[in-house]
PDB file of C-alpha atoms in Angstrom:
ATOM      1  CA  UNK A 151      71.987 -56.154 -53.327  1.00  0.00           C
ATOM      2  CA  UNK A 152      74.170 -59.140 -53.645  1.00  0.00           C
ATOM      3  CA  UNK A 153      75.122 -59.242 -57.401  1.00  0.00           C
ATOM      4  CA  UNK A 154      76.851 -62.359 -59.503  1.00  0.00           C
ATOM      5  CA  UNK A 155      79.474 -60.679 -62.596  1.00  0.00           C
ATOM      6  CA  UNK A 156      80.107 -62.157 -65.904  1.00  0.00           C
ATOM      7  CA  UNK A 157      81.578 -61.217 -68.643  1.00  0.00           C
ATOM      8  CA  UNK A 158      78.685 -61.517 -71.376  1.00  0.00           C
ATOM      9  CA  UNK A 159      80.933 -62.298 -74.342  1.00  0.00           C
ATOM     10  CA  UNK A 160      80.905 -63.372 -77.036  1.00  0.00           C
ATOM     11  CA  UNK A 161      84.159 -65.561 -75.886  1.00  0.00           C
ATOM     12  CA  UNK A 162      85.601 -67.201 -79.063  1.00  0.00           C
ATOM     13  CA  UNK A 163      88.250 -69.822 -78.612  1.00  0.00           C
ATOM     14  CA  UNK A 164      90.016 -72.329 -81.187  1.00  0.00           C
ATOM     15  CA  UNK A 165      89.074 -75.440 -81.305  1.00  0.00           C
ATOM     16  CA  UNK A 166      91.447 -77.668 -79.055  1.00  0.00           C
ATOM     17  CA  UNK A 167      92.489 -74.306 -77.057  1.00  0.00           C
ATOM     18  CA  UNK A 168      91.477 -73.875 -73.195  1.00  0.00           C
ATOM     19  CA  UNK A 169      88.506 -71.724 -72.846  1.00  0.00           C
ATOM     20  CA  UNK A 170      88.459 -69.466 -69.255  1.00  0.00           C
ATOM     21  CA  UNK A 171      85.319 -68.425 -68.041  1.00  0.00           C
ATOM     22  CA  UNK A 172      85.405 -66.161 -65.058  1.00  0.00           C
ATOM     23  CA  UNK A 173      82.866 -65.086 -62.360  1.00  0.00           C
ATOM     24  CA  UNK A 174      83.023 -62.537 -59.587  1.00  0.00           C
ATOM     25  CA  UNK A 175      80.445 -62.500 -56.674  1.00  0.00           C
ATOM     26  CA  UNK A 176      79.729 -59.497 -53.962  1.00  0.00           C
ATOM     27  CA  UNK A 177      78.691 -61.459 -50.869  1.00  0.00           C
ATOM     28  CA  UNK A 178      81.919 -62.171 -48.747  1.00  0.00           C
ATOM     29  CA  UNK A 179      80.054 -65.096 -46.863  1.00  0.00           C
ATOM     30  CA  UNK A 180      78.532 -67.207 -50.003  1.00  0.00           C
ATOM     31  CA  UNK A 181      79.755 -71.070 -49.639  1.00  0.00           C
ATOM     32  CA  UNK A 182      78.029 -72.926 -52.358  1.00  0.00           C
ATOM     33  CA  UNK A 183      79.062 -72.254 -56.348  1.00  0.00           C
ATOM     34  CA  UNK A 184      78.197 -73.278 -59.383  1.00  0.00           C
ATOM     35  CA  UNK A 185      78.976 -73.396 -63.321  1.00  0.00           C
ATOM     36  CA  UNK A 186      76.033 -74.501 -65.055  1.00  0.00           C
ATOM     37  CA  UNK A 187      75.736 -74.601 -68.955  1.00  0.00           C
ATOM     38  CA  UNK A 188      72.562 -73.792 -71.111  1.00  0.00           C
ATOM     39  CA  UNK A 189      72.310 -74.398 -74.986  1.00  0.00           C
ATOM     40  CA  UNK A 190      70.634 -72.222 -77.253  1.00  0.00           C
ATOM     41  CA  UNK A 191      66.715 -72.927 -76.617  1.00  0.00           C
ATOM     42  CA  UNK A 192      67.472 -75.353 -73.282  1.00  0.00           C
ATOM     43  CA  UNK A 193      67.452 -75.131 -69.710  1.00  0.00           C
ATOM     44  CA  UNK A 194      70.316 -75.120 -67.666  1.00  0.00           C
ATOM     45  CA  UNK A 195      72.527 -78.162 -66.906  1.00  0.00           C
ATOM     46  CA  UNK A 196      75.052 -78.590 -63.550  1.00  0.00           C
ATOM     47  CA  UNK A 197      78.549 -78.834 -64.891  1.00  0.00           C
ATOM     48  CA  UNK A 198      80.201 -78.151 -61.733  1.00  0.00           C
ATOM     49  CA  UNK A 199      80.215 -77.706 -58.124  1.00  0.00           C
ATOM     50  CA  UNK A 200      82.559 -76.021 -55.777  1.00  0.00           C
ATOM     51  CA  UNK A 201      82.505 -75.346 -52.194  1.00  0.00           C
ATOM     52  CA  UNK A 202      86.280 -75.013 -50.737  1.00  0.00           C
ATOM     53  CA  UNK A 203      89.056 -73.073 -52.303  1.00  0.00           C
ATOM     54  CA  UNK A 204      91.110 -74.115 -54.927  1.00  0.00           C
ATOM     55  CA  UNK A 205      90.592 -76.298 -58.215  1.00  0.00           C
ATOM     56  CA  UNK A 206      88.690 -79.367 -58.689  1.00  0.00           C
ATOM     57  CA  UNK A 207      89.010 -81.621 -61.651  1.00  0.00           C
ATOM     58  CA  UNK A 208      85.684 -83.164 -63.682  1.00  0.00           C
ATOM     59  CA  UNK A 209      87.566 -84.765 -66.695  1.00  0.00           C
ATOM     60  CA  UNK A 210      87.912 -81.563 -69.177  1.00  0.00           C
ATOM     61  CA  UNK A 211      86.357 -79.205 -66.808  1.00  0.00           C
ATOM     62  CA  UNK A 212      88.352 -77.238 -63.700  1.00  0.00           C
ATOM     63  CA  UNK A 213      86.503 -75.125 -61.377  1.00  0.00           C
ATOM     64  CA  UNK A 214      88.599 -72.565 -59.599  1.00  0.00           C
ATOM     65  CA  UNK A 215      87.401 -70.640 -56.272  1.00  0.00           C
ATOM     66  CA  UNK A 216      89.298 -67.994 -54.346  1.00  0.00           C
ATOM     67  CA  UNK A 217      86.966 -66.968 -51.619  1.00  0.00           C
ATOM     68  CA  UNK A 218      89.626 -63.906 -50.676  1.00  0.00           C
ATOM     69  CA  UNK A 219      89.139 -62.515 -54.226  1.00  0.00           C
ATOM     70  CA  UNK A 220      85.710 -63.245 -54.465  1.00  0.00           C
ATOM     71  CA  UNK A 221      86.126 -65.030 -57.894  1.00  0.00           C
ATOM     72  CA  UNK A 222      85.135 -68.531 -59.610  1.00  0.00           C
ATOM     73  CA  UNK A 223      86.498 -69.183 -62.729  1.00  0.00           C
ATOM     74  CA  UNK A 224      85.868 -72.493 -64.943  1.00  0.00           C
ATOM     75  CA  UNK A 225      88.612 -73.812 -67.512  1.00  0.00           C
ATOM     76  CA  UNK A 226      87.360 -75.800 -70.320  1.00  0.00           C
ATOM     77  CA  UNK A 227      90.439 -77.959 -71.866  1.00  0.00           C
ATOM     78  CA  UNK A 228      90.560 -79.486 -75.520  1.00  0.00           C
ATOM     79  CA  UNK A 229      88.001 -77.262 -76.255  1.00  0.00           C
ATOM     80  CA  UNK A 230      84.866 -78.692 -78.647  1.00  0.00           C
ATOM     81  CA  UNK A 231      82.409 -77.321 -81.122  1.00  0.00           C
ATOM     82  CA  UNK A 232      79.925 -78.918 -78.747  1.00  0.00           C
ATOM     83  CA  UNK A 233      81.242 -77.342 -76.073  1.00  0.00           C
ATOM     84  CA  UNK A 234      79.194 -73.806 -77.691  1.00  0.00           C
ATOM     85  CA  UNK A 235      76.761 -72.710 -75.180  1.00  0.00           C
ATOM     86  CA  UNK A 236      76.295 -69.794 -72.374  1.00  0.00           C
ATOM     87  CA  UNK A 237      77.753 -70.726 -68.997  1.00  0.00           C
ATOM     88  CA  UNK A 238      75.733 -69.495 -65.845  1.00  0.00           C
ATOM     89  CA  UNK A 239      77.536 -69.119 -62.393  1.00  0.00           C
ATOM     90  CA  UNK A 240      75.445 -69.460 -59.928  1.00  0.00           C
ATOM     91  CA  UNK A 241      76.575 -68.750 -56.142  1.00  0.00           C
ATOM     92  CA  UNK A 242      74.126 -69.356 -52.837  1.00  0.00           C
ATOM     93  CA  UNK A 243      72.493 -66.187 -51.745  1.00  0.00           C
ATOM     94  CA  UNK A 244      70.736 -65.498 -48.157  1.00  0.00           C
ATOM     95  CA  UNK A 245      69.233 -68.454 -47.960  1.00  0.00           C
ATOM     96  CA  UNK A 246      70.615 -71.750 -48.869  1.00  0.00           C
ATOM     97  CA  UNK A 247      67.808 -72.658 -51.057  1.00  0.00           C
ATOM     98  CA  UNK A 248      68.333 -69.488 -52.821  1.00  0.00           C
ATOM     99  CA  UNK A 249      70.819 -69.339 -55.930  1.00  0.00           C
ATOM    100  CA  UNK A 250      71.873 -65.899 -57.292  1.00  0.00           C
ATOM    101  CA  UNK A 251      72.770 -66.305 -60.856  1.00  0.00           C
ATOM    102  CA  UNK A 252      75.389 -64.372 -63.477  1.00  0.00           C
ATOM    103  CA  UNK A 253      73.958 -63.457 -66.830  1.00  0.00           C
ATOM    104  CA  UNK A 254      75.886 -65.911 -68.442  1.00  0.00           C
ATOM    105  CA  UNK A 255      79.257 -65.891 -70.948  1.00  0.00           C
ATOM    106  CA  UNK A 256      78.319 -66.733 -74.538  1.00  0.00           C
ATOM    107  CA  UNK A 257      81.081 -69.507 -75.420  1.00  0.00           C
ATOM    108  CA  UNK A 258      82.187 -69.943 -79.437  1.00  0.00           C
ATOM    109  CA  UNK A 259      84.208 -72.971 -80.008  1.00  0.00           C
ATOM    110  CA  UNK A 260      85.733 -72.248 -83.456  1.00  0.00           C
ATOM    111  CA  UNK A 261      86.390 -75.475 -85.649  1.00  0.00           C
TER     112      UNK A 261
ATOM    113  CA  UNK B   8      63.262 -92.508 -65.062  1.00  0.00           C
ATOM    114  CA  UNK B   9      63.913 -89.522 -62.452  1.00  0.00           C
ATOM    115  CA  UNK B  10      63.493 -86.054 -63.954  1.00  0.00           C
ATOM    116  CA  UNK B  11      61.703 -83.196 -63.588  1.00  0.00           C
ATOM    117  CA  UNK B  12      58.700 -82.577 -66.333  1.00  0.00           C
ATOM    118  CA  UNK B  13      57.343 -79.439 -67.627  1.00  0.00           C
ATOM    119  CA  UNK B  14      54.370 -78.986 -69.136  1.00  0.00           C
ATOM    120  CA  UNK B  15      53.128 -77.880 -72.294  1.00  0.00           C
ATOM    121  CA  UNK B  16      56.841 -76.708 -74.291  1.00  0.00           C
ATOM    122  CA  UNK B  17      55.170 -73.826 -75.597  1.00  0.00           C
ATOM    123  CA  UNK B  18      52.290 -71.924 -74.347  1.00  0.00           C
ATOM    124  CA  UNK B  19      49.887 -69.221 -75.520  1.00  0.00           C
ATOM    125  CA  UNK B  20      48.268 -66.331 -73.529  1.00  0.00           C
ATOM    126  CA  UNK B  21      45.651 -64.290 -74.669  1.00  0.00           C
ATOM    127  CA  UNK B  22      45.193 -60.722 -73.076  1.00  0.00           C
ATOM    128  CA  UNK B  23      43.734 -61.210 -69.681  1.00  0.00           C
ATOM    129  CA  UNK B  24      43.997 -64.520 -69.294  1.00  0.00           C
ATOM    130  CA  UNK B  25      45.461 -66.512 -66.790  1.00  0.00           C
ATOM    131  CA  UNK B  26      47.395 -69.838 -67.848  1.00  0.00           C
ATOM    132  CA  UNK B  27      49.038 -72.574 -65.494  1.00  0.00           C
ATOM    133  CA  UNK B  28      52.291 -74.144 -66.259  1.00  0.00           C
ATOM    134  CA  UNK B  29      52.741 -77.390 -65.009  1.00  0.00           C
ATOM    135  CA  UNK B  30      56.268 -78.306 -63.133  1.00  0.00           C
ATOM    136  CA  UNK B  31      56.070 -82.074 -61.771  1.00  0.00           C
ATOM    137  CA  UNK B  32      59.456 -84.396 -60.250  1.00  0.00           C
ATOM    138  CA  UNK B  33      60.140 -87.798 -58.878  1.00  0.00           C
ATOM    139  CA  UNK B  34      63.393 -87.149 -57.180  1.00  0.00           C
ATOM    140  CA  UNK B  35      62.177 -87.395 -53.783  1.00  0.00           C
ATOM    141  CA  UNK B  36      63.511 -83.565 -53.819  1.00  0.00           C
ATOM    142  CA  UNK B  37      61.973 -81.135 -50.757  1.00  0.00           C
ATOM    143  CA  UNK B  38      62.670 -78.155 -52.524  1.00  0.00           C
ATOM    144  CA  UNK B  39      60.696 -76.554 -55.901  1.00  0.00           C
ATOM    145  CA  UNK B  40      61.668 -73.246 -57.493  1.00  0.00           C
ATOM    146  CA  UNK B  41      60.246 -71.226 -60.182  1.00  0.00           C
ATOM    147  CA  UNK B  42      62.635 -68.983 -62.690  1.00  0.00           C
ATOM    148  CA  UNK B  43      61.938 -66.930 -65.658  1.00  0.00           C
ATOM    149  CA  UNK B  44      64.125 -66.139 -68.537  1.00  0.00           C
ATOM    150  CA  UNK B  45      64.187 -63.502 -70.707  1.00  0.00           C
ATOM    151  CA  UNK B  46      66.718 -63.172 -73.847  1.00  0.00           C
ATOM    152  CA  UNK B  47      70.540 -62.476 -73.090  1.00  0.00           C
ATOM    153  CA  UNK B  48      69.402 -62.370 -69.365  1.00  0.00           C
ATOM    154  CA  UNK B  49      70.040 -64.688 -66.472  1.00  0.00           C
ATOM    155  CA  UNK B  50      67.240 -66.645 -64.448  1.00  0.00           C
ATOM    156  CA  UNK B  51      65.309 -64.442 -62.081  1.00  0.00           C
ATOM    157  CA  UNK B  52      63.590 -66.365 -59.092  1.00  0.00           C
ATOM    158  CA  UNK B  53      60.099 -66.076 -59.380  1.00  0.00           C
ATOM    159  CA  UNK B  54      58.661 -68.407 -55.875  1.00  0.00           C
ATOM    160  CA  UNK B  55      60.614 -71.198 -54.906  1.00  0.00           C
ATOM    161  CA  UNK B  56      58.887 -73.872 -51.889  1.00  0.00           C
ATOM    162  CA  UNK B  57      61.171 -75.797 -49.136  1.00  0.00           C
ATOM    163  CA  UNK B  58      58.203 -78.254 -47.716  1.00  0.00           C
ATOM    164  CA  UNK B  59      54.360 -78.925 -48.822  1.00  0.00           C
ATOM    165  CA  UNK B  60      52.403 -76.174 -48.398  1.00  0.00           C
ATOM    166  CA  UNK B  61      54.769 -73.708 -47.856  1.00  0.00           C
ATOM    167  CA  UNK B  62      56.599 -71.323 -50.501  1.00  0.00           C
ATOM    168  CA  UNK B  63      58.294 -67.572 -50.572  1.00  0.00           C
ATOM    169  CA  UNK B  64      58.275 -64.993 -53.099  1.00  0.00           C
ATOM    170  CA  UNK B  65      61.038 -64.992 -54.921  1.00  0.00           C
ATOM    171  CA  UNK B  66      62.380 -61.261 -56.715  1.00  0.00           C
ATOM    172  CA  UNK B  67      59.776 -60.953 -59.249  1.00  0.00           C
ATOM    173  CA  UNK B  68      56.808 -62.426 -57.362  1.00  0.00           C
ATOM    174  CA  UNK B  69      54.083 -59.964 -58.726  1.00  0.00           C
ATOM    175  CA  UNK B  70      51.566 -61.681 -61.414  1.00  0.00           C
ATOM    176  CA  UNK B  71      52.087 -64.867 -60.329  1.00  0.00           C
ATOM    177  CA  UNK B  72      51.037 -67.052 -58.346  1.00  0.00           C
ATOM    178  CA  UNK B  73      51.964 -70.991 -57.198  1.00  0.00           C
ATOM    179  CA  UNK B  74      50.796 -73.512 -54.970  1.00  0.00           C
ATOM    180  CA  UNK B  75      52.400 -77.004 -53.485  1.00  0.00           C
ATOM    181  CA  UNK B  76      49.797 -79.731 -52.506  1.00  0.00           C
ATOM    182  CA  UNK B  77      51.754 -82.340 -52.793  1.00  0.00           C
ATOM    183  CA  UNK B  78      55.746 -83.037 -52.723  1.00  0.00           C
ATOM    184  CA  UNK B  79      55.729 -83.906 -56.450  1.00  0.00           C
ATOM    185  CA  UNK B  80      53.989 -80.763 -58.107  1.00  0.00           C
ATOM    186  CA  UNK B  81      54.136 -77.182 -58.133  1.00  0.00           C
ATOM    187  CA  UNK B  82      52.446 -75.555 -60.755  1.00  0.00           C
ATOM    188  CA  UNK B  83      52.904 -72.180 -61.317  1.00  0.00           C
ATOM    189  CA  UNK B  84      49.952 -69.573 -62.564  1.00  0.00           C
ATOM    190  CA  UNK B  85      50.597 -66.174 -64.605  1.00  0.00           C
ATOM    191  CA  UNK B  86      48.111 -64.105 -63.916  1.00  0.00           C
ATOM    192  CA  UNK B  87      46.530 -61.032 -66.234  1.00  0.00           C
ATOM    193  CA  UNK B  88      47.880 -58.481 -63.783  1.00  0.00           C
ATOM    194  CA  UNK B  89      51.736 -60.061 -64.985  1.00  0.00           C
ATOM    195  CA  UNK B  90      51.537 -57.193 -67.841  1.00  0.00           C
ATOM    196  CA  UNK B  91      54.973 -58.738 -69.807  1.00  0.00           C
ATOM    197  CA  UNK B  92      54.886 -62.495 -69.539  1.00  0.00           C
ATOM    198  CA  UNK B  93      56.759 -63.545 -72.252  1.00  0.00           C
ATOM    199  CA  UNK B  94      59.810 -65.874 -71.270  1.00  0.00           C
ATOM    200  CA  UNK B  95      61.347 -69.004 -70.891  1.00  0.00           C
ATOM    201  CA  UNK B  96      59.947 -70.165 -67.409  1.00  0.00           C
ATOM    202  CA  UNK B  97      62.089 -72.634 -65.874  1.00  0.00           C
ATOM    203  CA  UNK B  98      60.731 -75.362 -63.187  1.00  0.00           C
ATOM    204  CA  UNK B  99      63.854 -76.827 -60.537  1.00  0.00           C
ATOM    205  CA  UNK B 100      63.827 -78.618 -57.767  1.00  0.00           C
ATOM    206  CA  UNK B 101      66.597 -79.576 -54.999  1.00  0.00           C
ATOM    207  CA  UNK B 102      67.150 -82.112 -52.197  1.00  0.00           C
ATOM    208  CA  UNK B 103      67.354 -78.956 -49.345  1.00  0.00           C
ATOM    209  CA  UNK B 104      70.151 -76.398 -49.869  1.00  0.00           C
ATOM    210  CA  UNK B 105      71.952 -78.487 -52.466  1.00  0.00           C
ATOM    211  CA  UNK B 106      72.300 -78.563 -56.441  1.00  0.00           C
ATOM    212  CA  UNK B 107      69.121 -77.158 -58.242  1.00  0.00           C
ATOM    213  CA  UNK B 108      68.516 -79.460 -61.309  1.00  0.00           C
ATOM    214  CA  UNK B 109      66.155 -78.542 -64.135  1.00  0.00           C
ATOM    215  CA  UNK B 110      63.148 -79.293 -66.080  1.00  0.00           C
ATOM    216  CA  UNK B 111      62.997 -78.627 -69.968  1.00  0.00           C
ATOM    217  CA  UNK B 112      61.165 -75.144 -69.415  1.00  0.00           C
ATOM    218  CA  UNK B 113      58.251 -73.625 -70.592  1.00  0.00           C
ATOM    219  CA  UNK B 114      57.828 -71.061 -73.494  1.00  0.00           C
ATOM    220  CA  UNK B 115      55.318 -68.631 -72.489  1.00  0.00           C
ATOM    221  CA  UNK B 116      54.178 -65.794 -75.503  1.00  0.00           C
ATOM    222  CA  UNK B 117      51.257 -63.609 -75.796  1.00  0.00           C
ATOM    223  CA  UNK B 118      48.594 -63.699 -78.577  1.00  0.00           C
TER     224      UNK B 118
END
């Protein structure tokens, strides 16, 4: 059974701090991952992408893969109050069309 | 505007009733999926379709039912035999194997 991990949280950061969010995924061969974040009452919405090893950059966001260690993190900088929300991962399972998702980390952004 | 709609927001079920959800997009997107939500929990996939009259079970499959007549539309049905239905059912759709994006969701409780 190819699982997705994630800490559930709560994760409470200062406002202004960087906020770490970290994911850990069982199938050696998955290419494809994803942060995605959901407000209270929403549906989901993409933050970021990742297919190749190492960081990539999306203004305050960094999403950093490490296909050895089977982990994706995502670093939130100059954390927000707006920035409050759960944050899926999301990493591709058999099938290319199929996503298998974490439960999600609760994010507080204290003011 | 290109989006994905979902339709109603919130729906009622009555015992042993069956009640369609409506999932419609103009993104020229091949691929339609079906999730469901429950609180604290991540999505679980419930059918997803690659092509016009073709789809898959997803995980949770039993007591529900889809179809996908046109490109556009794939409305999902939850059927009486789906003993639990209440959830958050999320509609998504993808351009093949990439980036799922999704509509607003559904709110499905029972009477």
């Amino acid at each position: 059974q190819k699982e997705v991990e994630q800490n559930s949280g709560p994760l409470s950061v200062p406002e202004g701090a960087i906020a770490s969010l970290n994911c850990t995924y069982s199938d050696r061969v998955s290419q494809s991952f994803f942060w995605y974040r959901q407000y209270s009452g929403k549906s989901p919405e993409l933050i970021m992408s990742i297919y190749s090893n190492g960081d990539k950059e999306d203004g305050r966001f960094t999403a950093q893969l490490n296909k050895a260690s089977q982990y994706v993190s995502l670093l939130i900088r100059d954390s927000q109050p707006s920035d409050s929300a759960t944050y899926l991962c999301a990493v591709n399972g058999d099938s290319n069309y199929q996503l298998i998702w974490g439960a999600g980390t609760k994010l507080i952004i204290k003011p | 505007d290109g989006g994905i709609t979902q339709s109603p927001k919130y729906l009622f079920r009555k015992e042993g009733q069956n009640v369609t959800l409506s999932c419609e997009q103009n993104l020229n997107h091949d691929a339609m999926y079906w999730y469901r939500q429950d609180p604290g929990q991540g999505l679980r996939l419930i059918y997803y379709s690659q092509i016009v009259n073709d789809f898959q079970k997803g995980d949770i499959a039993e007591g529900y039912s889809v179809s996908r007549e046109k490109k556009e539309s794939f409305p999902l049905t939850v059927t009486s035999a789906q003993k639990n239905p209440t959830a958050f059912y999320l509609c998504a759709s993808s351009r093949h194997q990439e980036t799922q994006y999704f509509g607003p969701g559904t709110r499905l409780l029972v009477l």
